Amino acid sequence: MEIPMNKTVKIFVILFLSITTVTVGEDGYKMPPKAIRDLVDAPLTPVVSISSDKKHILILERASLPSIEELSQTELRLAGLRINPRTNGRSRSSYYTGIVVQEIKSGRQKMIKGLPKDGRISNVSWSPNGKHIAMTVIRGSQINLYTVDIKSSKAKLLFKSPLNTIYGTPFYWLSNSKGLVTKTIISGRGDPPKLSSVPKGPVVQENLGKKAAARTYQDLLTNSYDEALFKYYMNAQVVYVNLKGKTKKIGKPGIIRRNEPSPDGNYILLETIHQPFSYLVPLYRFPILVEVLDIEGNLVHTLRDIPLAESIPIGRDAVISGPRSFGWRADLGATIYYVEALDGGDPNVVTEHRDQVYTLDSPFNVNPEPLVKLNLRYSGIQWGNRDIALVSARKWSIRRTTTWLVNPTKKSAEKIIDRSYED
């Protein structure tokens, strides 16, 4: 039987409208079956942290997955970083949802009181004496510093100024456990820069005749507006705060890469990123001024102003020339260590030794003391005491790693590990 054309059209229209109605009716997110939902939403295994005095354990509860609200927040990609402009922190950072304190000896557990109910907890750190913990808490559009007295299990907002946690370690405990050094957003900085509808001019890049290999990176700066945003969100003020919440500014505001106190608490190792910025490399290759300040913020010594590093050879073992990788000797009160390439930073240069580690005692204007020469590229150091340190080196191309047992007093070194790190 033939169906008339007008009836065919009517049937098609009815079917189309029915399908369209169903589709519109099912807009939005749909929940999966309960079995799948329970599997995905199952809580993760808690993280455990033991106090330095070995008397307490922290049980840190974790969220299974970030919420849709978190994932939908604006993200800025600047100089290799991914920034949440709402909080002035890192984008999509992991966090804890709750903290339980447990006594090791008795097994008794106590919940932390005084934390915001909707707060997202990160960067939990014990004080050196094990009597307090400090943490950052994200709530709304701010990241704040909280401390917890372990004896009372009470948390408190240490001070109201929001932190700048985009880059580097958010805070450091002083060795006496009486205070912390942190970074805050600069007060009164105003609103973020706005993109002008009229360009200021073309982006100009120069090749000054130097031969250099170039690799590609994600999320680089691309224009002057990116630079303005980068400076706005990255600028911070180093602050000392005691456990009563009293604060004191240390030094001038800047793009702070590091603000680490010395083991004796008398100095600050300060690394500040400065212009000229680059559109070719991420921020860790921007110029860095490395200084030592006293705890009052006065300049004690300038260790180095590391220049922009756009011309480093391609290779995992390529590094900048000159002093790099500054840090504090953990076993002494105020002694700097650093590393310097003996091959100009180029792994293709044939040489017996690649790197040398030096130490520099306070007041930091004396000649550095050589500690150990390494035949591979330096990759880390663990300080034990005046007679023991473990220095690691590696060669990425052959997946080789070595560890040296070094006596810092006698300046002697013995290779104790030589293996492939893929074994």
Short mmCIF file of C-alpha atoms in Angstrom, two decimals:
data_model
loop_
_atom_site.label_atom_id
_atom_site.label_comp_id
_atom_site.label_asym_id
_atom_site.label_seq_id
_atom_site.Cartn_x
_atom_site.Cartn_y
_atom_site.Cartn_z
CA MET A 1 0.00 0.00 0.00
CA GLU A 2 1.35 3.43 -0.93
CA ILE A 3 1.32 6.25 1.61
CA PRO A 4 0.48 9.70 0.24
CA MET A 5 3.31 12.23 0.25
CA ASN A 6 1.58 14.64 2.63
CA LYS A 7 1.08 11.83 5.18
CA THR A 8 4.76 10.82 4.84
CA VAL A 9 5.83 14.38 5.60
CA LYS A 10 3.53 14.52 8.65
CA ILE A 11 4.88 11.23 10.01
CA PHE A 12 8.48 12.45 9.52
CA VAL A 13 7.76 15.75 11.29
CA ILE A 14 6.12 13.93 14.22
CA LEU A 15 9.08 11.56 14.57
CA PHE A 16 11.58 14.45 14.32
CA LEU A 17 9.78 16.47 16.98
CA SER A 18 9.61 13.43 19.25
CA ILE A 19 13.36 12.84 18.95
CA THR A 20 14.07 16.54 19.42
CA THR A 21 11.88 16.65 22.52
CA VAL A 22 13.68 13.69 24.08
CA THR A 23 17.08 15.20 23.30
CA VAL A 24 16.18 18.56 24.82
CA GLY A 25 14.66 16.86 27.84
CA GLU A 26 17.93 15.03 28.56
CA ASP A 27 20.22 18.09 28.45
CA GLY A 28 22.66 18.44 31.36
CA TYR A 29 24.82 15.95 33.27
CA LYS A 30 23.49 12.44 33.79
CA MET A 31 24.34 10.21 36.73
CA PRO A 32 25.77 6.77 35.95
CA PRO A 33 24.39 3.59 37.55
CA LYS A 34 24.94 3.34 41.30
CA ALA A 35 27.59 0.62 41.00
CA ILE A 36 29.76 2.82 38.78
CA ARG A 37 29.05 5.91 40.90
CA ASP A 38 30.12 4.13 44.09
CA LEU A 39 33.32 2.93 42.42
CA VAL A 40 34.29 6.39 41.14
CA ASP A 41 33.32 8.20 44.36
CA ALA A 42 35.07 5.72 46.67
CA PRO A 43 37.38 7.62 49.04
CA LEU A 44 41.10 7.44 48.32
CA THR A 45 43.52 5.88 50.80
CA PRO A 46 44.48 8.58 53.34
CA VAL A 47 47.99 10.04 53.41
CA VAL A 48 49.94 9.56 56.65
CA SER A 49 52.53 11.95 58.11
CA ILE A 50 54.58 11.30 61.29
CA SER A 51 55.69 14.12 63.58
CA SER A 52 59.39 14.83 64.05
CA ASP A 53 59.17 13.81 67.73
CA LYS A 54 57.56 10.47 66.68
CA LYS A 55 54.59 11.01 69.04
CA HIS A 56 51.76 11.70 66.60
CA ILE A 57 50.50 10.70 63.17
CA LEU A 58 48.43 12.85 60.86
CA ILE A 59 45.81 11.04 58.79
CA LEU A 60 45.02 13.23 55.80
CA GLU A 61 41.76 12.45 54.02
CA ARG A 62 41.65 13.04 50.26
CA ALA A 63 38.85 13.83 47.83
CA SER A 64 38.33 11.18 45.17
CA LEU A 65 37.87 13.58 42.24
CA PRO A 66 37.76 17.35 41.72
CA SER A 67 34.30 18.87 41.39
CA ILE A 68 32.88 20.23 38.14
CA GLU A 69 33.01 23.69 39.73
CA GLU A 70 36.77 23.38 40.24
CA LEU A 71 37.40 22.09 36.72
CA SER A 72 35.35 24.89 35.17
CA GLN A 73 37.26 27.74 36.82
CA THR A 74 39.27 30.11 34.65
CA GLU A 75 42.86 29.07 34.00
CA LEU A 76 45.69 31.36 32.88
CA ARG A 77 48.67 29.81 31.11
CA LEU A 78 51.69 32.05 31.55
CA ALA A 79 55.43 31.36 31.25
CA GLY A 80 54.95 27.61 31.68
CA LEU A 81 52.60 27.98 34.65
CA ARG A 82 48.88 27.29 34.97
CA ILE A 83 47.31 29.83 37.31
CA ASN A 84 43.91 30.11 38.95
CA PRO A 85 43.29 33.89 38.89
CA ARG A 86 40.44 33.56 41.38
CA THR A 87 42.67 32.27 44.18
CA ASN A 88 46.07 33.50 42.98
CA GLY A 89 47.26 29.90 43.29
CA ARG A 90 48.02 26.94 41.10
CA SER A 91 45.31 25.66 38.82
CA ARG A 92 43.83 22.24 39.65
CA SER A 93 46.02 21.56 42.67
CA SER A 94 45.37 18.50 44.81
CA TYR A 95 44.06 18.93 48.35
CA TYR A 96 42.86 17.22 51.53
CA THR A 97 39.33 17.31 52.90
CA GLY A 98 40.00 16.49 56.56
CA ILE A 99 42.72 15.85 59.14
CA VAL A 100 42.78 13.39 62.04
CA VAL A 101 45.53 13.44 64.71
CA GLN A 102 46.42 10.07 66.22
CA GLU A 103 48.67 9.44 69.21
CA ILE A 104 51.14 6.71 68.29
CA LYS A 105 51.44 5.26 71.80
CA SER A 106 47.75 5.08 72.74
CA GLY A 107 46.16 4.98 69.29
CA ARG A 108 43.68 7.66 70.37
CA GLN A 109 42.38 9.85 67.54
CA LYS A 110 41.23 13.47 67.58
CA MET A 111 39.59 15.51 64.83
CA ILE A 112 41.01 18.95 64.08
CA LYS A 113 38.60 21.68 65.18
CA GLY A 114 38.34 25.18 63.73
CA LEU A 115 39.00 24.55 60.03
CA PRO A 116 36.49 25.94 57.50
CA LYS A 117 33.94 23.27 56.55
CA ASP A 118 34.27 23.94 52.85
CA GLY A 119 38.04 24.57 52.95
CA ARG A 120 40.48 22.71 50.71
CA ILE A 121 43.63 21.84 52.65
CA SER A 122 47.12 21.66 51.12
CA ASN A 123 50.82 21.86 52.00
CA VAL A 124 50.49 20.31 55.47
CA SER A 125 53.82 20.61 57.32
CA TRP A 126 54.99 19.72 60.85
CA SER A 127 56.88 22.24 62.93
CA PRO A 128 60.44 21.07 63.73
CA ASN A 129 59.49 20.37 67.38
CA GLY A 130 56.36 18.41 66.42
CA LYS A 131 53.99 20.58 68.48
CA HIS A 132 52.23 22.34 65.61
CA ILE A 133 51.32 21.86 61.99
CA ALA A 134 50.86 24.54 59.36
CA MET A 135 48.83 24.34 56.16
CA THR A 136 47.28 26.38 53.40
CA VAL A 137 43.49 26.43 53.17
CA ILE A 138 41.61 27.48 50.04
CA ARG A 139 38.22 28.97 50.78
CA GLY A 140 36.34 31.01 48.22
CA SER A 141 38.77 33.31 46.44
CA GLN A 142 41.58 33.25 49.02
CA ILE A 143 44.39 30.98 50.15
CA ASN A 144 45.20 31.47 53.83
CA LEU A 145 47.76 30.13 56.29
CA TYR A 146 46.40 28.10 59.22
CA THR A 147 48.22 26.49 62.14
CA VAL A 148 47.08 23.72 64.47
CA ASP A 149 48.13 23.20 68.08
CA ILE A 150 48.53 19.42 68.33
CA LYS A 151 47.85 19.31 72.08
CA SER A 152 44.46 21.01 71.80
CA SER A 153 43.72 19.94 68.19
CA LYS A 154 42.51 23.48 67.49
CA ALA A 155 43.17 25.23 64.20
CA LYS A 156 43.36 28.97 63.76
CA LEU A 157 43.75 31.42 60.91
CA LEU A 158 47.26 32.73 61.53
CA PHE A 159 46.75 36.07 59.77
CA LYS A 160 44.24 37.46 57.28
CA SER A 161 46.45 38.41 54.33
CA PRO A 162 45.95 35.95 51.44
CA LEU A 163 48.99 33.97 50.29
CA ASN A 164 50.55 33.82 46.85
CA THR A 165 51.17 30.11 46.27
CA ILE A 166 51.60 29.99 42.49
CA TYR A 167 55.31 29.21 42.42
CA GLY A 168 57.76 27.72 44.87
CA THR A 169 57.22 26.50 48.42
CA PRO A 170 54.25 28.33 50.04
CA PHE A 171 55.90 28.64 53.48
CA TYR A 172 58.88 27.52 55.57
CA TRP A 173 59.07 26.81 59.30
CA LEU A 174 61.89 28.46 61.23
CA SER A 175 64.09 25.97 63.06
CA ASN A 176 62.96 27.25 66.48
CA SER A 177 59.31 26.40 65.61
CA LYS A 178 58.22 29.88 66.72
CA GLY A 179 57.29 31.25 63.31
CA LEU A 180 57.17 30.84 59.55
CA VAL A 181 58.34 32.64 56.43
CA THR A 182 55.74 32.88 53.67
CA LYS A 183 54.66 34.95 50.64
CA THR A 184 51.55 37.12 50.46
CA ILE A 185 49.69 38.89 47.69
CA ILE A 186 50.76 42.53 47.60
CA SER A 187 48.12 44.61 49.37
CA GLY A 188 46.46 47.32 47.31
CA ARG A 189 47.63 45.92 43.98
CA GLY A 190 44.33 46.83 42.29
CA ASP A 191 42.47 44.99 39.55
CA PRO A 192 44.16 42.75 36.98
CA PRO A 193 45.38 44.45 33.80
CA LYS A 194 42.84 44.56 30.97
CA LEU A 195 43.54 43.66 27.37
CA SER A 196 43.54 46.77 25.22
CA SER A 197 41.56 46.65 21.99
CA VAL A 198 44.43 48.52 20.34
CA PRO A 199 47.81 46.70 20.23
CA LYS A 200 50.75 48.67 21.61
CA GLY A 201 52.85 47.49 18.69
CA PRO A 202 54.31 44.39 17.10
CA VAL A 203 56.13 41.70 19.05
CA VAL A 204 59.81 42.16 18.20
CA GLN A 205 62.36 39.37 18.69
CA GLU A 206 66.02 39.62 17.77
CA ASN A 207 68.62 37.10 16.69
CA LEU A 208 71.96 38.57 17.69
CA GLY A 209 74.05 36.09 15.73
CA LYS A 210 74.38 33.42 18.40
CA LYS A 211 73.98 29.81 17.35
CA ALA A 212 71.57 28.00 19.66
CA ALA A 213 69.21 25.06 19.45
CA ALA A 214 65.57 25.73 20.30
CA ARG A 215 63.06 23.36 21.81
CA THR A 216 59.33 23.87 22.20
CA TYR A 217 57.54 24.52 25.52
CA GLN A 218 53.90 24.85 26.52
CA ASP A 219 52.13 27.95 27.80
CA LEU A 220 54.82 30.56 27.12
CA LEU A 221 54.39 34.33 27.26
CA THR A 222 53.36 35.66 23.86
CA ASN A 223 52.90 39.43 24.19
CA SER A 224 53.04 42.44 26.50
CA TYR A 225 49.59 41.67 27.92
CA ASP A 226 50.79 38.22 29.01
CA GLU A 227 53.79 39.93 30.64
CA ALA A 228 51.50 42.31 32.52
CA LEU A 229 49.34 39.43 33.78
CA PHE A 230 52.44 37.45 34.75
CA LYS A 231 53.81 40.32 36.86
CA TYR A 232 50.40 41.03 38.41
CA TYR A 233 49.78 37.49 39.64
CA MET A 234 53.37 36.54 40.44
CA ASN A 235 54.47 39.56 42.46
CA ALA A 236 54.55 38.76 46.17
CA GLN A 237 55.80 40.06 49.51
CA VAL A 238 57.95 37.85 51.75
CA VAL A 239 56.58 37.94 55.31
CA TYR A 240 57.68 36.54 58.67
CA VAL A 241 54.78 35.57 60.95
CA ASN A 242 54.98 34.20 64.49
CA LEU A 243 52.51 31.75 66.04
CA LYS A 244 50.52 34.63 67.52
CA GLY A 245 49.89 36.05 64.05
CA LYS A 246 52.20 39.05 64.28
CA THR A 247 53.76 39.76 60.87
CA LYS A 248 56.85 41.54 59.57
CA LYS A 249 57.75 42.22 55.94
CA ILE A 250 61.12 40.94 54.72
CA GLY A 251 62.74 42.72 51.78
CA LYS A 252 60.99 44.23 48.78
CA PRO A 253 58.09 42.78 46.77
CA GLY A 254 59.03 40.81 43.67
CA ILE A 255 58.50 37.63 41.69
CA ILE A 256 59.77 35.34 44.42
CA ARG A 257 61.07 31.94 43.38
CA ARG A 258 62.46 30.99 46.78
CA ASN A 259 62.57 32.48 50.29
CA GLU A 260 64.14 29.76 52.44
CA PRO A 261 65.40 30.52 55.97
CA SER A 262 68.79 29.20 57.07
CA PRO A 263 68.89 26.31 59.57
CA ASP A 264 69.80 28.74 62.38
CA GLY A 265 66.97 31.11 61.40
CA ASN A 266 69.21 34.16 60.97
CA TYR A 267 69.21 34.47 57.17
CA ILE A 268 66.94 34.10 54.14
CA LEU A 269 68.10 32.64 50.82
CA LEU A 270 66.09 34.77 48.39
CA GLU A 271 65.73 34.07 44.67
CA THR A 272 63.86 36.72 42.66
CA ILE A 273 62.88 36.41 38.99
CA HIS A 274 63.24 39.65 37.04
CA GLN A 275 63.09 41.09 33.54
CA PRO A 276 63.85 40.68 30.68
CA PHE A 277 61.25 37.94 30.29
CA SER A 278 61.33 35.56 27.35
CA TYR A 279 58.79 34.34 24.80
CA LEU A 280 60.97 31.30 24.03
CA VAL A 281 61.50 29.60 27.41
CA PRO A 282 59.52 29.11 30.68
CA LEU A 283 60.02 31.16 33.83
CA TYR A 284 62.65 28.87 35.36
CA ARG A 285 65.03 30.11 32.65
CA PHE A 286 64.24 33.78 33.24
CA PRO A 287 66.91 35.93 34.97
CA ILE A 288 67.18 35.14 38.70
CA LEU A 289 68.80 37.33 41.35
CA VAL A 290 70.16 35.14 44.17
CA GLU A 291 70.74 36.96 47.47
CA VAL A 292 71.18 36.33 51.18
CA LEU A 293 69.18 38.61 53.49
CA ASP A 294 69.19 38.73 57.26
CA ILE A 295 65.92 37.96 59.03
CA GLU A 296 65.16 41.70 59.17
CA GLY A 297 65.28 41.91 55.37
CA ASN A 298 68.66 43.63 55.00
CA LEU A 299 70.92 42.53 52.15
CA VAL A 300 73.91 40.56 53.40
CA HIS A 301 75.42 39.31 50.15
CA THR A 302 74.54 38.90 46.48
CA LEU A 303 75.49 35.39 45.38
CA ARG A 304 74.73 35.74 41.68
CA ASP A 305 72.47 37.41 39.14
CA ILE A 306 71.77 34.50 36.78
CA PRO A 307 71.13 35.81 33.24
CA LEU A 308 68.33 34.80 30.88
CA ALA A 309 69.03 31.25 29.67
CA GLU A 310 67.73 30.99 26.11
CA SER A 311 70.86 29.45 24.59
CA ILE A 312 71.35 26.28 26.64
CA PRO A 313 72.20 23.31 24.38
CA ILE A 314 69.41 20.79 23.82
CA GLY A 315 69.83 17.77 26.06
CA ARG A 316 68.56 16.51 29.42
CA ASP A 317 72.00 17.01 30.96
CA ALA A 318 72.49 20.54 29.63
CA VAL A 319 72.61 23.29 32.28
CA ILE A 320 73.52 26.94 32.60
CA SER A 321 77.17 27.91 32.95
CA GLY A 322 78.36 29.41 36.22
CA PRO A 323 77.05 28.83 39.77
CA ARG A 324 73.58 27.27 40.06
CA SER A 325 71.43 25.11 42.41
CA PHE A 326 72.02 27.19 45.55
CA GLY A 327 70.86 25.83 48.90
CA TRP A 328 71.50 25.66 52.64
CA ARG A 329 73.62 22.95 54.23
CA ALA A 330 71.07 21.27 56.49
CA ASP A 331 73.72 20.13 58.98
CA LEU A 332 75.15 23.61 59.71
CA GLY A 333 73.68 26.89 60.91
CA ALA A 334 74.32 29.13 57.91
CA THR A 335 76.41 27.64 55.10
CA ILE A 336 75.46 27.90 51.43
CA TYR A 337 76.25 25.20 48.90
CA TYR A 338 76.05 25.49 45.12
CA VAL A 339 77.08 23.69 41.94
CA GLU A 340 79.09 24.87 38.94
CA ALA A 341 79.48 23.16 35.57
CA LEU A 342 83.04 22.29 34.54
CA ASP A 343 82.01 21.67 30.92
CA GLY A 344 80.30 25.01 30.31
CA GLY A 345 76.96 23.27 30.81
CA ASP A 346 77.24 21.36 27.51
CA PRO A 347 76.96 17.55 27.87
CA ASN A 348 78.51 17.10 24.42
CA VAL A 349 81.87 18.45 25.61
CA VAL A 350 84.36 15.65 26.29
CA THR A 351 85.75 16.10 29.81
CA GLU A 352 86.67 14.05 32.86
CA HIS A 353 84.40 15.97 35.25
CA ARG A 354 81.02 17.61 34.63
CA ASP A 355 80.21 19.44 37.85
CA GLN A 356 81.79 20.63 41.07
CA VAL A 357 80.00 21.26 44.37
CA TYR A 358 81.16 24.19 46.54
CA THR A 359 80.29 25.42 50.03
CA LEU A 360 80.31 29.01 51.29
CA ASP A 361 80.28 29.95 54.98
CA SER A 362 78.64 33.06 56.44
CA PRO A 363 79.06 36.01 56.04
CA PHE A 364 79.24 34.69 52.44
CA ASN A 365 81.91 37.08 51.18
CA VAL A 366 84.77 34.61 51.67
CA ASN A 367 86.23 32.27 49.07
CA PRO A 368 84.10 29.16 48.42
CA GLU A 369 85.40 25.75 49.48
CA PRO A 370 85.39 22.97 46.84
CA LEU A 371 83.59 19.87 48.13
CA VAL A 372 83.52 17.23 45.39
CA LYS A 373 83.97 16.87 41.62
CA LEU A 374 81.48 14.71 39.71
CA ASN A 375 82.02 12.88 36.45
CA LEU A 376 78.27 13.00 35.73
CA ARG A 377 75.75 15.84 36.05
CA TYR A 378 74.83 16.78 39.64
CA SER A 379 71.29 15.72 40.60
CA GLY A 380 70.99 16.22 44.37
CA ILE A 381 72.55 16.14 47.82
CA GLN A 382 71.52 14.86 51.26
CA TRP A 383 73.33 16.36 54.24
CA GLY A 384 73.97 14.12 57.24
CA ASN A 385 76.51 15.81 59.51
CA ARG A 386 79.99 17.32 59.29
CA ASP A 387 81.38 13.94 58.24
CA ILE A 388 78.67 12.52 55.98
CA ALA A 389 76.84 13.72 52.89
CA LEU A 390 75.37 11.79 49.96
CA VAL A 391 75.84 13.45 46.56
CA SER A 392 74.00 12.10 43.52
CA ALA A 393 74.85 12.49 39.83
CA ARG A 394 73.39 11.12 36.62
CA LYS A 395 73.67 10.85 32.84
CA TRP A 396 70.26 10.81 31.24
CA SER A 397 71.29 9.52 27.80
CA ILE A 398 72.49 6.19 29.24
CA ARG A 399 70.12 6.19 32.27
CA ARG A 400 73.05 6.04 34.67
CA THR A 401 73.04 7.28 38.24
CA THR A 402 75.83 7.41 40.82
CA THR A 403 75.93 8.25 44.53
CA TRP A 404 79.04 9.45 46.36
CA LEU A 405 79.66 9.20 50.11
CA VAL A 406 81.35 12.51 50.87
CA ASN A 407 83.14 13.64 54.04
CA PRO A 408 82.60 17.44 54.04
CA THR A 409 85.32 17.97 56.67
CA LYS A 410 88.06 15.93 55.01
CA LYS A 411 86.85 16.73 51.46
CA SER A 412 87.06 13.02 50.59
CA ALA A 413 84.60 11.12 48.39
CA GLU A 414 83.86 7.46 47.71
CA LYS A 415 81.51 6.15 45.04
CA ILE A 416 79.02 3.77 46.69
CA ILE A 417 76.34 3.40 43.98
CA ASP A 418 76.76 3.14 40.21
CA ARG A 419 73.77 1.71 38.35
CA SER A 420 71.09 2.21 35.73
CA TYR A 421 68.10 3.97 37.24
CA GLU A 422 65.85 1.81 35.07
CA ASP A 423 66.95 -1.34 36.96
#
